[in-house]
XYZ file of C-alpha atoms in Angstrom:
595
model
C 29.564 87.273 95.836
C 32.758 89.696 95.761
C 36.023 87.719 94.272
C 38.880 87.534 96.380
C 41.708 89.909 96.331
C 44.288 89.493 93.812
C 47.929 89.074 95.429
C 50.179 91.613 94.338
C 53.698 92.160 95.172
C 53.651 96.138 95.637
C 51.368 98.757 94.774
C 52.208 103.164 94.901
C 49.478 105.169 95.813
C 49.819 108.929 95.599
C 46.855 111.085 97.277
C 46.954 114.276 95.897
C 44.876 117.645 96.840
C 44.181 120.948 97.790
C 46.564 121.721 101.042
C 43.317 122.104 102.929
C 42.384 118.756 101.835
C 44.517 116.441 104.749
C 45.991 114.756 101.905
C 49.073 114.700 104.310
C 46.738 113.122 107.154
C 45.329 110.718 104.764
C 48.480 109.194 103.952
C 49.914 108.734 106.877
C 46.797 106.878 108.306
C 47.326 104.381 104.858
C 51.015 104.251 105.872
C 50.569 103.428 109.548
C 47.451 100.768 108.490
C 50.015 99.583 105.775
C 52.567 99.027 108.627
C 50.477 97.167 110.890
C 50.124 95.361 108.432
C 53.286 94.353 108.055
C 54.127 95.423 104.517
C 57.824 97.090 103.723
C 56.875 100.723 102.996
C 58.513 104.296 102.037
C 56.923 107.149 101.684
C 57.088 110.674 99.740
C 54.790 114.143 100.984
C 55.074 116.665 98.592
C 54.393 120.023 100.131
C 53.243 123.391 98.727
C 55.486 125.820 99.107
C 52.497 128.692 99.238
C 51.548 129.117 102.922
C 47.937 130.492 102.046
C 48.091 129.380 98.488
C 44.369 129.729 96.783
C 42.179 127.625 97.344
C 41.840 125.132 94.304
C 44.791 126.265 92.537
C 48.297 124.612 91.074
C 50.180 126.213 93.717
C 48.075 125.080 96.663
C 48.510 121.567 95.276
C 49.581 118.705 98.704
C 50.563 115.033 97.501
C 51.500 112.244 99.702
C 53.219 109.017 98.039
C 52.993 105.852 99.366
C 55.123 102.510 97.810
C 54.011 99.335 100.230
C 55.103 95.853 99.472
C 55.618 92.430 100.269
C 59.552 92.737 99.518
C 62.346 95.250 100.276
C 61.379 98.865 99.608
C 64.090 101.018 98.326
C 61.839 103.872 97.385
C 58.670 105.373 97.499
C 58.139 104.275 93.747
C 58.688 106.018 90.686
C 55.161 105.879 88.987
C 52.547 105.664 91.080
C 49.766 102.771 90.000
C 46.768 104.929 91.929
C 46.227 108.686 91.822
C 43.179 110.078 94.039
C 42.789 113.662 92.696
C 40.493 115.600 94.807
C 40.086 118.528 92.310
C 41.407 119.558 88.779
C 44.295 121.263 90.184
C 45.438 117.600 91.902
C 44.908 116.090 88.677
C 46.963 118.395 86.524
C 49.988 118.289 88.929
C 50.078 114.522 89.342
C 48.768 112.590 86.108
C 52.014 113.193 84.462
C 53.459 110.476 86.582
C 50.713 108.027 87.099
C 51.475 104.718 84.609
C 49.864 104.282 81.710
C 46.763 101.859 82.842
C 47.222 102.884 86.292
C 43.488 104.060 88.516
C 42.914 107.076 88.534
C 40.340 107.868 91.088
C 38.303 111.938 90.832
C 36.463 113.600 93.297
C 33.873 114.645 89.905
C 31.576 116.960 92.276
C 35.068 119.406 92.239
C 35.619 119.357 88.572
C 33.202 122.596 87.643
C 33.603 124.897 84.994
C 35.265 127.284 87.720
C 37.957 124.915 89.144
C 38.818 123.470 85.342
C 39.111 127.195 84.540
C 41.450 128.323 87.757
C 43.891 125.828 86.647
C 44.103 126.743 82.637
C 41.866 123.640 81.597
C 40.086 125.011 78.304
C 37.959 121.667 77.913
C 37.342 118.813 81.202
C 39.757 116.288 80.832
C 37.256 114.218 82.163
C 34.773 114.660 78.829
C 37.669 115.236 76.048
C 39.683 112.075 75.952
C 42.541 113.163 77.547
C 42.336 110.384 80.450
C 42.140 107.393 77.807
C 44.432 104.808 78.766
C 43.885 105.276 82.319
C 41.282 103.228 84.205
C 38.939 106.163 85.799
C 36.688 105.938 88.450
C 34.652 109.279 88.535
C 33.259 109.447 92.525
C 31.189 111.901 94.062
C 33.695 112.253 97.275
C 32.263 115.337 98.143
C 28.773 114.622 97.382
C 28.697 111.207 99.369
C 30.701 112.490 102.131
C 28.395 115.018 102.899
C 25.093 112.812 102.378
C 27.023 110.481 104.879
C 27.430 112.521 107.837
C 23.872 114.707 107.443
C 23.159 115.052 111.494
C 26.587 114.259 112.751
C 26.178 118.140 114.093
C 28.295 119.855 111.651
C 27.783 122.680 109.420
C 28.131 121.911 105.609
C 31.608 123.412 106.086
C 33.184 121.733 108.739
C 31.752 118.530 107.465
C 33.019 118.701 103.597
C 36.379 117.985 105.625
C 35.961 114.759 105.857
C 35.915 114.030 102.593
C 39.690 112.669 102.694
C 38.769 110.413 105.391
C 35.943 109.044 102.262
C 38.898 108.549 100.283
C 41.325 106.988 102.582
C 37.947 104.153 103.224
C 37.356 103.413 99.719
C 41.563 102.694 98.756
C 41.689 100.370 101.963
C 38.911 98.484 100.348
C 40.515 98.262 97.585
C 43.745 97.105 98.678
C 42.450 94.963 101.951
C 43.080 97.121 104.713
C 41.103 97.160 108.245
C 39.646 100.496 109.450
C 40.894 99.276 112.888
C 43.875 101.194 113.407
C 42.142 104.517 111.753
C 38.831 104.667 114.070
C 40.833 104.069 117.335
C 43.206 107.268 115.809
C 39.980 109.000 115.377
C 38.475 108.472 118.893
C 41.746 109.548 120.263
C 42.213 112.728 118.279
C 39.009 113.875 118.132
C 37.923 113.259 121.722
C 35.861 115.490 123.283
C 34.815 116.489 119.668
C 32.410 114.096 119.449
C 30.512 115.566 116.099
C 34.168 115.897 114.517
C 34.807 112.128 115.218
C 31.402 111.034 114.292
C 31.864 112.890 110.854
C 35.278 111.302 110.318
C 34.121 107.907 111.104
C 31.215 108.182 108.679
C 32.970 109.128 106.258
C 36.006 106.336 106.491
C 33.420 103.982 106.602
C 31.198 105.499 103.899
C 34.213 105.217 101.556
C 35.058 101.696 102.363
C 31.418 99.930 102.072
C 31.090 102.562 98.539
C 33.661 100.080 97.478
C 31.817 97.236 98.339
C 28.692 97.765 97.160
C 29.521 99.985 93.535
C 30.370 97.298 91.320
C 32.589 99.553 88.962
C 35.969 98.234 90.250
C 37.193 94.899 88.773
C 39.330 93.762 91.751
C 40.304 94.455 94.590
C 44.076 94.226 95.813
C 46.438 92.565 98.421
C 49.807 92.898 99.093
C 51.149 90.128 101.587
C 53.214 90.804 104.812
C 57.058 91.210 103.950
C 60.008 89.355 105.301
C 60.724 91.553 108.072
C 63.931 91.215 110.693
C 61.865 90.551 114.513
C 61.222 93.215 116.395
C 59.370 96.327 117.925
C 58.589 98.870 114.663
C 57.992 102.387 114.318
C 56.559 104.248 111.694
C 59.530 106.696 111.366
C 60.592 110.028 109.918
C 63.765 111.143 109.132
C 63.435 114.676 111.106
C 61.816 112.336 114.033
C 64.487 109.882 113.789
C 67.057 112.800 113.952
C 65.091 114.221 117.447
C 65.491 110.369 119.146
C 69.054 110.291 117.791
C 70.012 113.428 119.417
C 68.274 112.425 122.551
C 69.715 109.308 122.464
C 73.380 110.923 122.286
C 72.581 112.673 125.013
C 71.908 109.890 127.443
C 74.767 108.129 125.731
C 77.351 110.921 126.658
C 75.590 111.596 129.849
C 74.933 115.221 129.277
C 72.230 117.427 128.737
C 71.020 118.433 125.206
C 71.013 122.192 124.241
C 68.997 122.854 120.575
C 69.450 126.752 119.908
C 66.766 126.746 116.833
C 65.185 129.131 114.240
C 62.192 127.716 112.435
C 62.541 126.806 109.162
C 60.981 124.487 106.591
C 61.819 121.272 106.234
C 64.134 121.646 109.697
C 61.106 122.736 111.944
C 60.170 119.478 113.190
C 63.316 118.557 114.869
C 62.924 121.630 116.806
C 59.091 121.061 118.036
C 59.901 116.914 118.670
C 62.493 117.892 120.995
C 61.047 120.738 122.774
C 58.353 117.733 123.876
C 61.313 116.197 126.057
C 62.018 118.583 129.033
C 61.563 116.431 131.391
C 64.629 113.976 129.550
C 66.972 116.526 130.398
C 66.358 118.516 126.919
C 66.449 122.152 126.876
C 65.025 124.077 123.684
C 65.256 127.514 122.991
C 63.772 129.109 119.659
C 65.732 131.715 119.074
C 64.249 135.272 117.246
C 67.083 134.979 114.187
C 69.397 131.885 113.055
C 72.066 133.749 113.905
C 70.795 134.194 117.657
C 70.088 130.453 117.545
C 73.352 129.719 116.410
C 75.393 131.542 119.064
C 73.228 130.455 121.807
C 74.175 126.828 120.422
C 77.882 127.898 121.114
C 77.213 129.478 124.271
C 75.814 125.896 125.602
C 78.806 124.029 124.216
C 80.934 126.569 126.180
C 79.215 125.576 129.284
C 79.428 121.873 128.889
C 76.602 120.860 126.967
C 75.322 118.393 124.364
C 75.321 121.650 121.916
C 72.925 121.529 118.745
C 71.897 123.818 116.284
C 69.054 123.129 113.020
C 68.237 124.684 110.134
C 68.051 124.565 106.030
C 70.340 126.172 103.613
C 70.026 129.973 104.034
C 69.768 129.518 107.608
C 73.054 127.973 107.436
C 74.662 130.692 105.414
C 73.375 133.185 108.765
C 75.555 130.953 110.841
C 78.572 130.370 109.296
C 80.549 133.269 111.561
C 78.896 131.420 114.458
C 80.219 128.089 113.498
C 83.644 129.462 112.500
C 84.061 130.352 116.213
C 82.788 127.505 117.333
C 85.994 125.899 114.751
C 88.234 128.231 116.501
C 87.303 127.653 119.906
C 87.814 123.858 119.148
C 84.018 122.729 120.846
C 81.882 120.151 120.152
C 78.704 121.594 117.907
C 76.374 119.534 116.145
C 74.988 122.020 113.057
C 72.196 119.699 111.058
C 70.932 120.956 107.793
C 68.166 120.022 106.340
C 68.768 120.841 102.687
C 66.329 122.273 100.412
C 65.843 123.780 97.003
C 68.083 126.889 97.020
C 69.433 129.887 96.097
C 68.259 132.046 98.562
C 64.877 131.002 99.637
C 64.737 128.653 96.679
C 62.190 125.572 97.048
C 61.301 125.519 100.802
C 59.234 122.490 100.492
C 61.097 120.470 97.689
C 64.496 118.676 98.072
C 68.010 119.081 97.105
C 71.306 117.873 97.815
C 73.393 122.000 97.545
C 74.490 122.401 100.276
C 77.671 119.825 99.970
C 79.730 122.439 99.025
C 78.778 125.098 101.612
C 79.574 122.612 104.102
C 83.058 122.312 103.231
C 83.930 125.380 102.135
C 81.338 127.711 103.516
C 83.610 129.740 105.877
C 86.477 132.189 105.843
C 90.085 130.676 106.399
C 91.127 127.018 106.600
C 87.790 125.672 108.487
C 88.059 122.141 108.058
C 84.491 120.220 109.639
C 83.674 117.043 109.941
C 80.304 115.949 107.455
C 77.834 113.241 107.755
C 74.740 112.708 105.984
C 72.208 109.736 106.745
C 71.042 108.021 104.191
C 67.044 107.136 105.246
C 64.948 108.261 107.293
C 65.568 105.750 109.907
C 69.546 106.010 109.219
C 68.930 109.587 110.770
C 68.737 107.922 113.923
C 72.471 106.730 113.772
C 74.057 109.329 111.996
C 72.914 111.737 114.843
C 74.679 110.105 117.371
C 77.913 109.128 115.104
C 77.837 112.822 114.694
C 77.613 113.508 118.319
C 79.908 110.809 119.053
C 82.502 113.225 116.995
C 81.754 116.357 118.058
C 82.248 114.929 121.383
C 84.996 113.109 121.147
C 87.412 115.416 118.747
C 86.347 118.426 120.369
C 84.972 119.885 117.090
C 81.731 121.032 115.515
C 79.992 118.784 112.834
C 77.872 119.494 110.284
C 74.884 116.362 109.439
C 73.412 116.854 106.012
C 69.962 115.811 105.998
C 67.459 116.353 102.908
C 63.799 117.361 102.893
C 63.249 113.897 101.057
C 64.321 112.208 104.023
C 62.890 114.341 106.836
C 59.758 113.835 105.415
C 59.602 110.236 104.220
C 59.043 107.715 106.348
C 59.844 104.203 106.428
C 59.646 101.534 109.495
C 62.614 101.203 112.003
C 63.372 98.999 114.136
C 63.467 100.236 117.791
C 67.343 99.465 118.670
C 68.993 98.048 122.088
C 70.314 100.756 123.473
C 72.508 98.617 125.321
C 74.003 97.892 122.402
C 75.394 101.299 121.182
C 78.751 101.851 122.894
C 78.813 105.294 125.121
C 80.015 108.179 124.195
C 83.362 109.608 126.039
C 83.092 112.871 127.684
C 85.606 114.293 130.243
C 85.422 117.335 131.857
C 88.819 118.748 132.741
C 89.053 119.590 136.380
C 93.369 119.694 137.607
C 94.634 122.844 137.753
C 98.155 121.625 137.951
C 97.853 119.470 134.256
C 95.607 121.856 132.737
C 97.017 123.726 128.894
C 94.054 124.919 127.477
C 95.247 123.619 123.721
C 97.060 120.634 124.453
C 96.073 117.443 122.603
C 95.198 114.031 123.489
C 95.966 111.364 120.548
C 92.573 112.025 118.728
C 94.529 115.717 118.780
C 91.103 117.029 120.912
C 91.691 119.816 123.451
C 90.591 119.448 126.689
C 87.230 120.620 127.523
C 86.524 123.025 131.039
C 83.221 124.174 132.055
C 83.179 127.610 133.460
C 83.523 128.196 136.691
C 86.067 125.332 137.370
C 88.811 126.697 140.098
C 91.857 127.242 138.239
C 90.746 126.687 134.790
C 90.942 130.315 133.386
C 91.333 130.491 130.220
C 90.855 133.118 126.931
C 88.147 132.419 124.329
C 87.342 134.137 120.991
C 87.882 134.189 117.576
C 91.287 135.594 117.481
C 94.138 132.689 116.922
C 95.512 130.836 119.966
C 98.188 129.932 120.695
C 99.494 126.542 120.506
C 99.312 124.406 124.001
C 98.767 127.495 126.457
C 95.860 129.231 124.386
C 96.607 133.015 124.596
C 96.474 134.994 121.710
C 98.852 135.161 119.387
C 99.717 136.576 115.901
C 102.469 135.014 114.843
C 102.653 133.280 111.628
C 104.600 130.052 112.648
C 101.945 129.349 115.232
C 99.089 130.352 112.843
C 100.531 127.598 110.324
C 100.972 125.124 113.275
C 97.649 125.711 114.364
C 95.403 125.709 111.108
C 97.179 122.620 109.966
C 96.968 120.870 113.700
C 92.765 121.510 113.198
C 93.022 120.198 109.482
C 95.144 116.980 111.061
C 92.551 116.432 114.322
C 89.602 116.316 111.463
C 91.690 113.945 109.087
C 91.952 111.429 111.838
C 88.699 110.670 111.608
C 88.517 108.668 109.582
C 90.561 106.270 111.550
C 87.293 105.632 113.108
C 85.742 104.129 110.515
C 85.037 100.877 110.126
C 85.474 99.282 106.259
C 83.772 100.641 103.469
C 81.137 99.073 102.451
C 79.976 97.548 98.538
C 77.145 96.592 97.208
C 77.614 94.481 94.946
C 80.635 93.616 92.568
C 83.664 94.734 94.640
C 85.464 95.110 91.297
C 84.174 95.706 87.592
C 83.125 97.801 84.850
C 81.008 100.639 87.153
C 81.086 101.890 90.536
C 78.369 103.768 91.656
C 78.954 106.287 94.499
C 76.036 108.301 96.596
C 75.408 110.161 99.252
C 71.966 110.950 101.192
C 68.613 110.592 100.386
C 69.654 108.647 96.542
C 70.514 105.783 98.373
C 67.663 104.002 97.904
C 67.227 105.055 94.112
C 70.490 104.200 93.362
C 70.245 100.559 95.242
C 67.395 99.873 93.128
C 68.590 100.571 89.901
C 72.274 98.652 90.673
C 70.280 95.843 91.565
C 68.256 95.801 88.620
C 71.502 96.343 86.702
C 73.628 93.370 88.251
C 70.022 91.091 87.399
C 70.878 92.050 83.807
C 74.937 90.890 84.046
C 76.372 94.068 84.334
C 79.325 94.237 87.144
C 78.443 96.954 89.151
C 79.602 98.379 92.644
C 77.439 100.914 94.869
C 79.075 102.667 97.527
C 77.411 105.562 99.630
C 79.233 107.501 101.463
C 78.119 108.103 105.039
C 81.076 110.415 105.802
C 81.789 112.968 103.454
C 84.410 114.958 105.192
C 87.010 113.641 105.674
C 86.387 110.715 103.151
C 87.061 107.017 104.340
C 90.690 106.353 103.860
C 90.336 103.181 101.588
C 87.819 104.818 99.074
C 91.218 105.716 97.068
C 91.956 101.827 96.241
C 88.194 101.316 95.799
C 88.165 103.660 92.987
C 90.676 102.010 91.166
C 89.494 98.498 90.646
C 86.308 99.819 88.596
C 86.726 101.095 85.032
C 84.079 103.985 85.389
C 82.752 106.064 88.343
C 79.424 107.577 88.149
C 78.280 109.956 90.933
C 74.176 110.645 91.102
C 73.282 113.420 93.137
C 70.436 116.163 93.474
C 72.876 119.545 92.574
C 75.116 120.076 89.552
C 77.881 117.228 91.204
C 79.032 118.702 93.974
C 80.601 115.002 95.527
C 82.200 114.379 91.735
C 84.206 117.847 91.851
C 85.626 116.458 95.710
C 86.556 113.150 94.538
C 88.004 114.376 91.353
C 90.327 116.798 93.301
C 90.869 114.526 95.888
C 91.655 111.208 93.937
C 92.246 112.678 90.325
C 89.382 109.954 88.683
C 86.906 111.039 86.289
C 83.858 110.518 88.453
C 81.015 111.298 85.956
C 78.134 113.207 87.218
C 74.478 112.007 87.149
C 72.584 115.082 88.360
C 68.913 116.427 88.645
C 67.834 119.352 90.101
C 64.142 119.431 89.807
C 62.738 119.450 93.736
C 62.248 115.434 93.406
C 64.315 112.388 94.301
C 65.571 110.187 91.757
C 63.462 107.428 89.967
């Protein structure tokens, strides 16, 4: 008779494989059960960066991290207590973080002299001692999963796919999950391939009832439901979050969304979620260069559009002229950057916080833009339309920094009342007689004209205007008045925001100040922290430029500042210049979030 589950408050599972293996399917099938289930979750795909990389090989090597848990979830976990390695190459990437004790479960039909070899194993890891202290489970995946679906219809290569689907069975087993949610997914994606769903099913289920009837694991696991607000849940991610926010702007402004995209990694998904939505009014056009993309993002601004434009960090360098004249020609452009290893073409699957600089400074002249940057996946959301709300609203483009860490993770959100988020404020001018093409309302925005309008002429271009009537001019007075009337319009602002908020001590011995995707890393070690006694603060910033106007007197009721952040402290060099403290930089730069 099998024991019951031990109750455990959390567990992190990392499936890790060959990027042919589904390792990315796999996990988001244990994330979605995991849901449903009503644990807190986050979640952390790894990527290769290697497009074809060999087969079997460190460079072709996919992982997909999964913390659930019966409490608040800050992170996906910084050691994961399960590693499924589906060949040598998984294993060699991945046991470095796996806990001391933790399972470590091998697909042993892959580990052959020629894998071990590929990957620079001189003895098997397996045989030598090297895995002691680790509770392994050698399991013929491939072996079983193949035995399992013998007349499904397949051919021995099309069938040794489904050996993740072997996998995923065997860890719900072990941590009390239903196949429910996973066999309807598989008679909906598969249908009409009826021997490619029969496979997959076979296999889930030849994974879970391998569980049940080997008697090499001790236990297996449960992790209870967590204390969740009411609601309607999605499993979200941050780049789909993003797409729903920008939709949702739209709608809220009562215009139609333009994206002008060029595809690039981890951006791309924003760009293929919206161009689902044509019938909502969305219009996407993938444009053959960022540059292209950029400009036709400018274009659609000119004409009275929701104007957007995505990319990553050396797409963004391409459109800096392109956003400069959006600056000049004072319209509303969203610009979201999805920041990733850099220089150059860097880490295209790994994530970093670089850009920060860029964004401020990243054009020629005084080119003062507004900056956001959500701070989870499901923050993504909101920040899109705060960021639209501004654009909108101040007649200016705005940049939203995003992170490949949060594009990619996932975490559940809450599906909001829209009726609840106040409208956005758009207003086409359409008098002839009141019409100056630069005057200012009191948020200092110009007012905006569609083409076309009777009586509305006006000049456009990157050349200076000047001030109220909007013809050129060169003067240097006006040039002065001008630059410092656009630093002015982007300084107010802030007198938008609401207070800033603190976690924790609101005065003390440490105040810890974030931005992006180390908000949950940095939440969970104050908290641990303050348990200990300490007096600590956390602030993270949602709006880096301009910064919220009481930060200054927040900084000066804490003794010491430290800033964490995924570059070489990019936020500590603003706030030092800005309000002369010696924030102290925390910084890694290594692809990964924070632990």
């Amino acid at each position: 008779m099998q024991a019951a589950p031990q109750t455990v408050e959390s567990v992190v599972i990392r499936f890790a494989g060959d990027s042919g293996d589904g390792m990315q399917l796999t996990g988001t099938q244990f994330t979605e059960t995991s849901a449903l289930a009503g644990n807190d979750l986050a979640t952390f795909p790894d990527f290769p960066a290697e497009i074809r990389a060999p087969a079997g090989s460190l460079a072709g090597v996919s992982g997909f991290q999964v913390h659930i848990s019966s409490n608040e979830v800050h992170t996906p976990g910084d050691e994961p207590d399960v590693l499924i390695a589906m060949n040598p190459a998984a294993l060699k990437a991945n046991l470095k973080d796996l806990r001391k004790n933790g399972v470590l479960i091998l697909d042993i039909d892959q580990f052959t002299e020629k894998n071990l070899t590929r990957v620079g194993y001189k003895t098997n890891p397996v045989d030598d001692g090297s895995l002691n202290g680790y509770h392994v489970h050698k399991v013929d995946i491939t072996g079983i999963t193949l035995k399992a679906i013998e007349g499904s219809g397949l051919g021995q290569r099309s069938a040794v796919r489904s050996k993740n689907f072997f996998a995923l069975g065997l860890v719900y087993w072990m941590y009390s999950r239903t196949l429910d949610h996973t066999l309807a997914w598989i008679d909906a994606k598969f249908k009409g391939k009826e021997d490619v769903a029969e496979a997959n099913r076979r296999a889930l289920k030849a994974g879970y009832h391998y569980g049940e009837t080997v008697e090499v694991f001790a236990h297996t696991y449960e992790v209870s439901q967590a204390d969740i607000e009411p609601g309607i849940y999605k499993n979200m991610s941050g780049n789909e979050a993003l797409a729903l926010g920008l939709m949702a702007a739209a709608e809220l402004s009562g215009l139609d969304a333009f994206l002008g995209s060029y595809p690039i990694t981890p951006a791309s998904d924003i760009l293929h979620a919206l161009s689902r939505h044509k019938h909502m009014g969305v219009r996407t056009f993938q444009a053959e260069d960022e540059i292209a993309a950029v400009a036709a993002a400018v274009g659609a601004a000119y004409a009275g559009s929701l104007a957007i434009t995505t990319t990553s960090g050396p797409g963004m360098l391409l459109k800096a002229e392109a956003i400069n004249l959006a600056l000049m020609m004072e319209l509303p452009l969203l610009i979201i950057d999805v920041q990733r290893g850099g220089p150059s073409t860097g880490l295209p699957t790994k994530t970093e916080q670089s850009d920060l600089l860029m964004a401020m400074y990243g054009r020629n002249g005084e080119s003062p833009i507004p900056i956001i940057a959500p701070r989870s996946p499901g923050d993504c959301f909101y920040a899109a339309i705060e960021a639209a709300r501004i654009a909108l609203e101040s007649m200016t483009p705005v940049i939203l920094l995003s992170d490949g860490y949060i594009a990619n993770g996932a975490e559940p959100w809450k599906v909001p009342d829209m009726s609840k988020i106040a409208p956005i404020a758009v207003k086409f001018h359409t008098d002839p007689a009141t019409y100056k093409p630069y005057g200012r309302d009191d948020k200092l925005a110009r007012p905006w004209a569609i083409p076309g309008t009777p009586g509305l002429e006006h000049r456009i271009g990157g050349l200076e205007k000047e001030n109220v009537t909007g013809q050129v001019s060169y003067t240097a007075e006006n040039h002065e008045l001008m630059s410092r009337v656009r630093a002015e319009k982007v300084q107010k602002v802030a007198e938008r925001y609401g207070r800033t908020e603190i976690f924790g001590d609101e005065a003390g011995d440490l105040l810890v100040i974030g931005w992006g995707g180390t908000y949950g890393a940095i939440r969970a070690g104050v908290k641990g922290m303050r348990g200990r006694g300490h007096k600590i603060g956390q602030v993270h910033l949602r709006n880096l430029n301009p910064l919220p106007n009481d930060l200054g007197d927040i900084l000066k009721r804490y003794k010491r500042v430290l800033v964490p952040e995924l570059n070489l402290g990019q936020l500590s060099v603003l706030l030092r210049a800005k309000y002369l403290v010696d924030a102290r930089s925390y910084t890694k730069i290594q692809g990964k979030p924070f632990k």
